[in-house]
GROMACS .gro file of C-alpha atoms in nm:
model
  277
    1UNK     CA    1  -2.183   0.998  -2.027
    2UNK     CA    2  -1.884   0.966  -2.261
    3UNK     CA    3  -1.540   1.010  -2.107
    4UNK     CA    4  -1.332   1.232  -2.333
    5UNK     CA    5  -1.006   1.424  -2.319
    6UNK     CA    6  -1.176   1.717  -2.145
    7UNK     CA    7  -1.188   1.523  -1.819
    8UNK     CA    8  -0.809   1.530  -1.796
    9UNK     CA    9  -0.786   1.907  -1.766
   10UNK     CA   10  -1.078   1.903  -1.523
   11UNK     CA   11  -0.908   1.658  -1.286
   12UNK     CA   12  -0.530   1.694  -1.323
   13UNK     CA   13  -0.409   2.004  -1.141
   14UNK     CA   14  -0.081   2.190  -1.157
   15UNK     CA   15   0.132   2.136  -0.849
   16UNK     CA   16   0.153   2.420  -0.600
   17UNK     CA   17   0.497   2.572  -0.540
   18UNK     CA   18   0.475   2.520  -0.163
   19UNK     CA   19   0.371   2.152  -0.178
   20UNK     CA   20   0.562   1.844  -0.058
   21UNK     CA   21   0.531   1.466  -0.094
   22UNK     CA   22   0.263   1.451   0.174
   23UNK     CA   23   0.049   1.686  -0.032
   24UNK     CA   24   0.000   1.421  -0.298
   25UNK     CA   25  -0.127   1.141  -0.081
   26UNK     CA   26  -0.018   0.815   0.072
   27UNK     CA   27  -0.099   0.494  -0.114
   28UNK     CA   28  -0.070   0.143   0.030
   29UNK     CA   29  -0.059  -0.137  -0.228
   30UNK     CA   30  -0.094  -0.503  -0.130
   31UNK     CA   31  -0.038  -0.795  -0.367
   32UNK     CA   32   0.218  -1.002  -0.548
   33UNK     CA   33   0.262  -1.355  -0.415
   34UNK     CA   34   0.570  -1.560  -0.502
   35UNK     CA   35   0.439  -1.634  -0.851
   36UNK     CA   36   0.284  -1.302  -0.955
   37UNK     CA   37   0.519  -1.036  -0.822
   38UNK     CA   38   0.519  -0.849  -1.151
   39UNK     CA   39   0.154  -0.753  -1.108
   40UNK     CA   40   0.202  -0.546  -0.793
   41UNK     CA   41   0.525  -0.397  -0.929
   42UNK     CA   42   0.338  -0.271  -1.236
   43UNK     CA   43   0.067  -0.127  -1.010
   44UNK     CA   44   0.327   0.047  -0.796
   45UNK     CA   45   0.503   0.187  -1.102
   46UNK     CA   46   0.189   0.344  -1.246
   47UNK     CA   47   0.088   0.475  -0.904
   48UNK     CA   48   0.424   0.649  -0.863
   49UNK     CA   49   0.449   0.771  -1.221
   50UNK     CA   50   0.102   0.924  -1.201
   51UNK     CA   51   0.215   1.132  -0.907
   52UNK     CA   52   0.121   0.973  -0.574
   53UNK     CA   53   0.338   1.130  -0.304
   54UNK     CA   54   0.425   0.824  -0.097
   55UNK     CA   55   0.380   0.464  -0.210
   56UNK     CA   56   0.428   0.158   0.010
   57UNK     CA   57   0.403  -0.196  -0.127
   58UNK     CA   58   0.324  -0.502   0.084
   59UNK     CA   59   0.433  -0.808  -0.109
   60UNK     CA   60   0.605  -1.144  -0.079
   61UNK     CA   61   0.965  -1.110   0.029
   62UNK     CA   62   1.074  -1.281  -0.293
   63UNK     CA   63   0.967  -0.968  -0.484
   64UNK     CA   64   1.156  -0.714  -0.275
   65UNK     CA   65   1.480  -0.711  -0.474
   66UNK     CA   66   1.297  -0.668  -0.804
   67UNK     CA   67   1.082  -0.391  -0.661
   68UNK     CA   68   1.378  -0.206  -0.509
   69UNK     CA   69   1.568  -0.235  -0.835
   70UNK     CA   70   1.288  -0.107  -1.057
   71UNK     CA   71   1.127   0.138  -0.814
   72UNK     CA   72   1.367   0.265  -0.547
   73UNK     CA   73   1.111   0.538  -0.474
   74UNK     CA   74   0.866   0.285  -0.326
   75UNK     CA   75   0.882   0.156   0.030
   76UNK     CA   76   0.829  -0.217   0.074
   77UNK     CA   77   0.715  -0.457   0.346
   78UNK     CA   78   0.657  -0.830   0.346
   79UNK     CA   79   0.329  -0.993   0.435
   80UNK     CA   80   0.453  -1.097   0.780
   81UNK     CA   81   0.533  -0.746   0.904
   82UNK     CA   82   0.190  -0.711   1.059
   83UNK     CA   83   0.260  -0.432   1.308
   84UNK     CA   84   0.419  -0.208   1.043
   85UNK     CA   85   0.128  -0.277   0.807
   86UNK     CA   86  -0.117  -0.165   1.075
   87UNK     CA   87   0.081   0.155   1.134
   88UNK     CA   88   0.081   0.240   0.765
   89UNK     CA   89  -0.280   0.139   0.715
   90UNK     CA   90  -0.390   0.381   0.985
   91UNK     CA   91  -0.244   0.683   0.802
   92UNK     CA   92  -0.282   0.598   0.434
   93UNK     CA   93  -0.525   0.778   0.202
   94UNK     CA   94  -0.579   0.509  -0.060
   95UNK     CA   95  -0.550   0.130  -0.041
   96UNK     CA   96  -0.515  -0.100  -0.340
   97UNK     CA   97  -0.535  -0.474  -0.280
   98UNK     CA   98  -0.535  -0.763  -0.523
   99UNK     CA   99  -0.285  -0.744  -0.811
  100UNK     CA  100  -0.106  -1.080  -0.809
  101UNK     CA  101  -0.229  -1.152  -0.456
  102UNK     CA  102  -0.335  -1.510  -0.521
  103UNK     CA  103  -0.619  -1.712  -0.370
  104UNK     CA  104  -0.445  -1.876  -0.074
  105UNK     CA  105  -0.580  -1.863   0.280
  106UNK     CA  106  -0.320  -1.600   0.372
  107UNK     CA  107  -0.450  -1.378   0.092
  108UNK     CA  108  -0.806  -1.415   0.218
  109UNK     CA  109  -0.695  -1.329   0.572
  110UNK     CA  110  -0.516  -1.016   0.445
  111UNK     CA  111  -0.819  -0.899   0.246
  112UNK     CA  112  -1.048  -0.959   0.544
  113UNK     CA  113  -0.814  -0.755   0.764
  114UNK     CA  114  -0.805  -0.466   0.517
  115UNK     CA  115  -1.184  -0.465   0.487
  116UNK     CA  116  -1.227  -0.458   0.863
  117UNK     CA  117  -0.967  -0.184   0.919
  118UNK     CA  118  -1.067   0.054   0.637
  119UNK     CA  119  -1.156   0.397   0.774
  120UNK     CA  120  -1.438   0.614   0.649
  121UNK     CA  121  -1.200   0.868   0.494
  122UNK     CA  122  -0.994   0.605   0.310
  123UNK     CA  123  -1.063   0.485  -0.043
  124UNK     CA  124  -1.021   0.115  -0.116
  125UNK     CA  125  -0.957  -0.033  -0.462
  126UNK     CA  126  -1.021  -0.406  -0.494
  127UNK     CA  127  -0.858  -0.563  -0.799
  128UNK     CA  128  -0.760  -0.899  -0.945
  129UNK     CA  129  -0.740  -1.190  -0.701
  130UNK     CA  130  -0.904  -0.985  -0.427
  131UNK     CA  131  -1.221  -0.958  -0.637
  132UNK     CA  132  -1.238  -1.336  -0.669
  133UNK     CA  133  -1.173  -1.382  -0.297
  134UNK     CA  134  -1.441  -1.126  -0.212
  135UNK     CA  135  -1.693  -1.304  -0.437
  136UNK     CA  136  -1.607  -1.660  -0.333
  137UNK     CA  137  -1.623  -1.590   0.041
  138UNK     CA  138  -1.918  -1.348   0.047
  139UNK     CA  139  -1.727  -1.077   0.225
  140UNK     CA  140  -1.879  -0.738   0.313
  141UNK     CA  141  -1.781  -0.375   0.269
  142UNK     CA  142  -1.775  -0.127   0.557
  143UNK     CA  143  -1.761   0.179   0.332
  144UNK     CA  144  -1.897   0.087  -0.013
  145UNK     CA  145  -1.925   0.454  -0.111
  146UNK     CA  146  -1.544   0.473  -0.084
  147UNK     CA  147  -1.475   0.138  -0.250
  148UNK     CA  148  -1.388   0.069  -0.614
  149UNK     CA  149  -1.395  -0.274  -0.779
  150UNK     CA  150  -1.194  -0.304  -1.102
  151UNK     CA  151  -1.308  -0.634  -1.258
  152UNK     CA  152  -1.266  -0.764  -1.608
  153UNK     CA  153  -1.577  -0.934  -1.741
  154UNK     CA  154  -1.506  -1.279  -1.595
  155UNK     CA  155  -1.429  -1.130  -1.253
  156UNK     CA  156  -1.752  -0.930  -1.277
  157UNK     CA  157  -1.934  -1.255  -1.353
  158UNK     CA  158  -1.797  -1.400  -1.027
  159UNK     CA  159  -1.876  -1.087  -0.828
  160UNK     CA  160  -2.220  -1.010  -0.973
  161UNK     CA  161  -2.341  -1.354  -1.079
  162UNK     CA  162  -2.408  -1.215  -1.427
  163UNK     CA  163  -2.287  -1.428  -1.719
  164UNK     CA  164  -2.085  -1.221  -1.964
  165UNK     CA  165  -2.367  -1.238  -2.222
  166UNK     CA  166  -2.600  -1.070  -1.972
  167UNK     CA  167  -2.366  -0.790  -1.869
  168UNK     CA  168  -2.563  -0.504  -2.020
  169UNK     CA  169  -2.612  -0.164  -1.858
  170UNK     CA  170  -2.948  -0.249  -1.700
  171UNK     CA  171  -2.825  -0.566  -1.532
  172UNK     CA  172  -2.492  -0.414  -1.433
  173UNK     CA  173  -2.670  -0.123  -1.264
  174UNK     CA  174  -2.886  -0.357  -1.058
  175UNK     CA  175  -2.578  -0.542  -0.934
  176UNK     CA  176  -2.388  -0.219  -0.869
  177UNK     CA  177  -2.675  -0.091  -0.660
  178UNK     CA  178  -2.666  -0.409  -0.453
  179UNK     CA  179  -2.294  -0.362  -0.385
  180UNK     CA  180  -2.314   0.019  -0.355
  181UNK     CA  181  -1.947   0.042  -0.461
  182UNK     CA  182  -1.811   0.199  -0.780
  183UNK     CA  183  -1.753  -0.057  -1.054
  184UNK     CA  184  -1.486  -0.007  -1.321
  185UNK     CA  185  -1.584  -0.281  -1.565
  186UNK     CA  186  -1.288  -0.339  -1.794
  187UNK     CA  187  -1.345  -0.440  -2.157
  188UNK     CA  188  -1.256  -0.310  -2.503
  189UNK     CA  189  -1.463  -0.005  -2.399
  190UNK     CA  190  -1.444   0.019  -2.022
  191UNK     CA  191  -1.751   0.146  -1.834
  192UNK     CA  192  -1.781   0.292  -1.485
  193UNK     CA  193  -2.095   0.249  -1.275
  194UNK     CA  194  -2.128   0.458  -0.959
  195UNK     CA  195  -2.505   0.448  -0.905
  196UNK     CA  196  -2.555   0.800  -1.041
  197UNK     CA  197  -2.408   0.786  -1.391
  198UNK     CA  198  -2.269   0.541  -1.644
  199UNK     CA  199  -1.933   0.658  -1.775
  200UNK     CA  200  -1.831   0.523  -2.118
  201UNK     CA  201  -1.462   0.529  -2.200
  202UNK     CA  202  -1.413   0.647  -2.558
  203UNK     CA  203  -1.045   0.547  -2.585
  204UNK     CA  204  -0.875   0.209  -2.603
  205UNK     CA  205  -0.748  -0.030  -2.868
  206UNK     CA  206  -0.660  -0.400  -2.925
  207UNK     CA  207  -0.287  -0.335  -2.878
  208UNK     CA  208  -0.372  -0.317  -2.505
  209UNK     CA  209  -0.466  -0.686  -2.492
  210UNK     CA  210  -0.166  -0.801  -2.291
  211UNK     CA  211  -0.090  -0.912  -1.936
  212UNK     CA  212  -0.054  -0.643  -1.673
  213UNK     CA  213  -0.279  -0.385  -1.834
  214UNK     CA  214  -0.534  -0.406  -1.553
  215UNK     CA  215  -0.265  -0.394  -1.284
  216UNK     CA  216  -0.136  -0.072  -1.436
  217UNK     CA  217  -0.485   0.079  -1.448
  218UNK     CA  218  -0.548  -0.011  -1.083
  219UNK     CA  219  -0.224   0.161  -0.982
  220UNK     CA  220  -0.320   0.471  -1.181
  221UNK     CA  221  -0.659   0.487  -1.011
  222UNK     CA  222  -0.483   0.467  -0.675
  223UNK     CA  223  -0.240   0.741  -0.775
  224UNK     CA  224  -0.517   0.970  -0.898
  225UNK     CA  225  -0.733   0.920  -0.590
  226UNK     CA  226  -0.433   0.982  -0.364
  227UNK     CA  227  -0.373   1.334  -0.498
  228UNK     CA  228  -0.689   1.466  -0.666
  229UNK     CA  229  -1.056   1.496  -0.568
  230UNK     CA  230  -1.186   1.163  -0.442
  231UNK     CA  231  -1.480   1.104  -0.676
  232UNK     CA  232  -1.589   0.921  -0.989
  233UNK     CA  233  -1.456   1.192  -1.220
  234UNK     CA  234  -1.106   1.130  -1.087
  235UNK     CA  235  -1.146   0.757  -1.144
  236UNK     CA  236  -1.275   0.826  -1.495
  237UNK     CA  237  -0.975   1.049  -1.570
  238UNK     CA  238  -0.738   0.766  -1.476
  239UNK     CA  239  -0.933   0.523  -1.695
  240UNK     CA  240  -0.929   0.760  -1.992
  241UNK     CA  241  -0.562   0.859  -1.964
  242UNK     CA  242  -0.460   0.492  -1.941
  243UNK     CA  243  -0.633   0.427  -2.275
  244UNK     CA  244  -0.537   0.761  -2.430
  245UNK     CA  245  -0.166   0.693  -2.382
  246UNK     CA  246  -0.215   0.342  -2.521
  247UNK     CA  247  -0.394   0.482  -2.827
  248UNK     CA  248  -0.105   0.718  -2.896
  249UNK     CA  249   0.151   0.440  -2.853
  250UNK     CA  250  -0.051   0.205  -3.074
  251UNK     CA  251  -0.005   0.435  -3.373
  252UNK     CA  252   0.349   0.302  -3.411
  253UNK     CA  253   0.337  -0.020  -3.206
  254UNK     CA  254   0.167  -0.354  -3.268
  255UNK     CA  255   0.139  -0.417  -2.894
  256UNK     CA  256   0.142  -0.165  -2.610
  257UNK     CA  257   0.314  -0.286  -2.295
  258UNK     CA  258   0.169  -0.164  -1.964
  259UNK     CA  259   0.511  -0.050  -1.846
  260UNK     CA  260   0.537   0.174  -2.152
  261UNK     CA  261   0.213   0.345  -2.050
  262UNK     CA  262   0.360   0.408  -1.705
  263UNK     CA  263   0.677   0.547  -1.857
  264UNK     CA  264   0.475   0.808  -2.047
  265UNK     CA  265   0.260   0.915  -1.754
  266UNK     CA  266   0.464   1.209  -1.613
  267UNK     CA  267   0.478   1.372  -1.957
  268UNK     CA  268   0.102   1.338  -2.009
  269UNK     CA  269   0.024   1.454  -1.654
  270UNK     CA  270   0.230   1.765  -1.721
  271UNK     CA  271   0.052   1.826  -2.051
  272UNK     CA  272  -0.295   1.822  -1.897
  273UNK     CA  273  -0.223   1.988  -1.564
  274UNK     CA  274  -0.422   2.306  -1.504
  275UNK     CA  275  -0.402   2.574  -1.238
  276UNK     CA  276  -0.595   2.512  -0.917
  277UNK     CA  277  -0.890   2.739  -0.855
   0.00000   0.00000   0.00000
């Protein structure tokens, strides 16, 4: 199935007059060690700009000032505030873990805790470092049907055991069925495998080949799942819009920065919003 512009009007809905921030979902984002704080900040920015109602970021304390400066709308905790994390985790709708998280023991412990505490009604997005940790330590999912992995091809190699040269649809489907989670396999033409359908992204361009692009996509997926129907079509809409904005920006730009995609998001969301049935 090709993902085209039509999916945006199917998924993105006009906001109801009597809605409030709680209507559009709570997202909890975990990542950003002392070295890679920018990754989780970019995820948080795209999550907020795509319309998530309440966004909380758990990150290294070193990143708090930068996060507050760039995104005063986001709440922030440090990795050591365990009791507050548990409170927020219990009432969040969508969890994103991994952007800039790192591979230290503390990161593994955090991922293990999130996996064990995920509730059946919560969606979990596993990105970046968390994918590598999951693969290296043979961790398990409690609710694979509500879990999304967002690997690039090398991360998919670690997670699936498939060398990049063998990552065709047939092999990818076999590995997806073993995991039972949704796989957003990022490449020049991203594909989504959910066990029922293969979704082919028809947008995207080489100007997107820059650091932070995947972090921004992960944040968008979290933002979309927080407020719209929780299914593969919603994930596919986030994937397509991410590339669609980049295609439009690439007309006049040699490189498209991920933060510029986030900056455009509210305008595009408004353009494609349709009335709720």
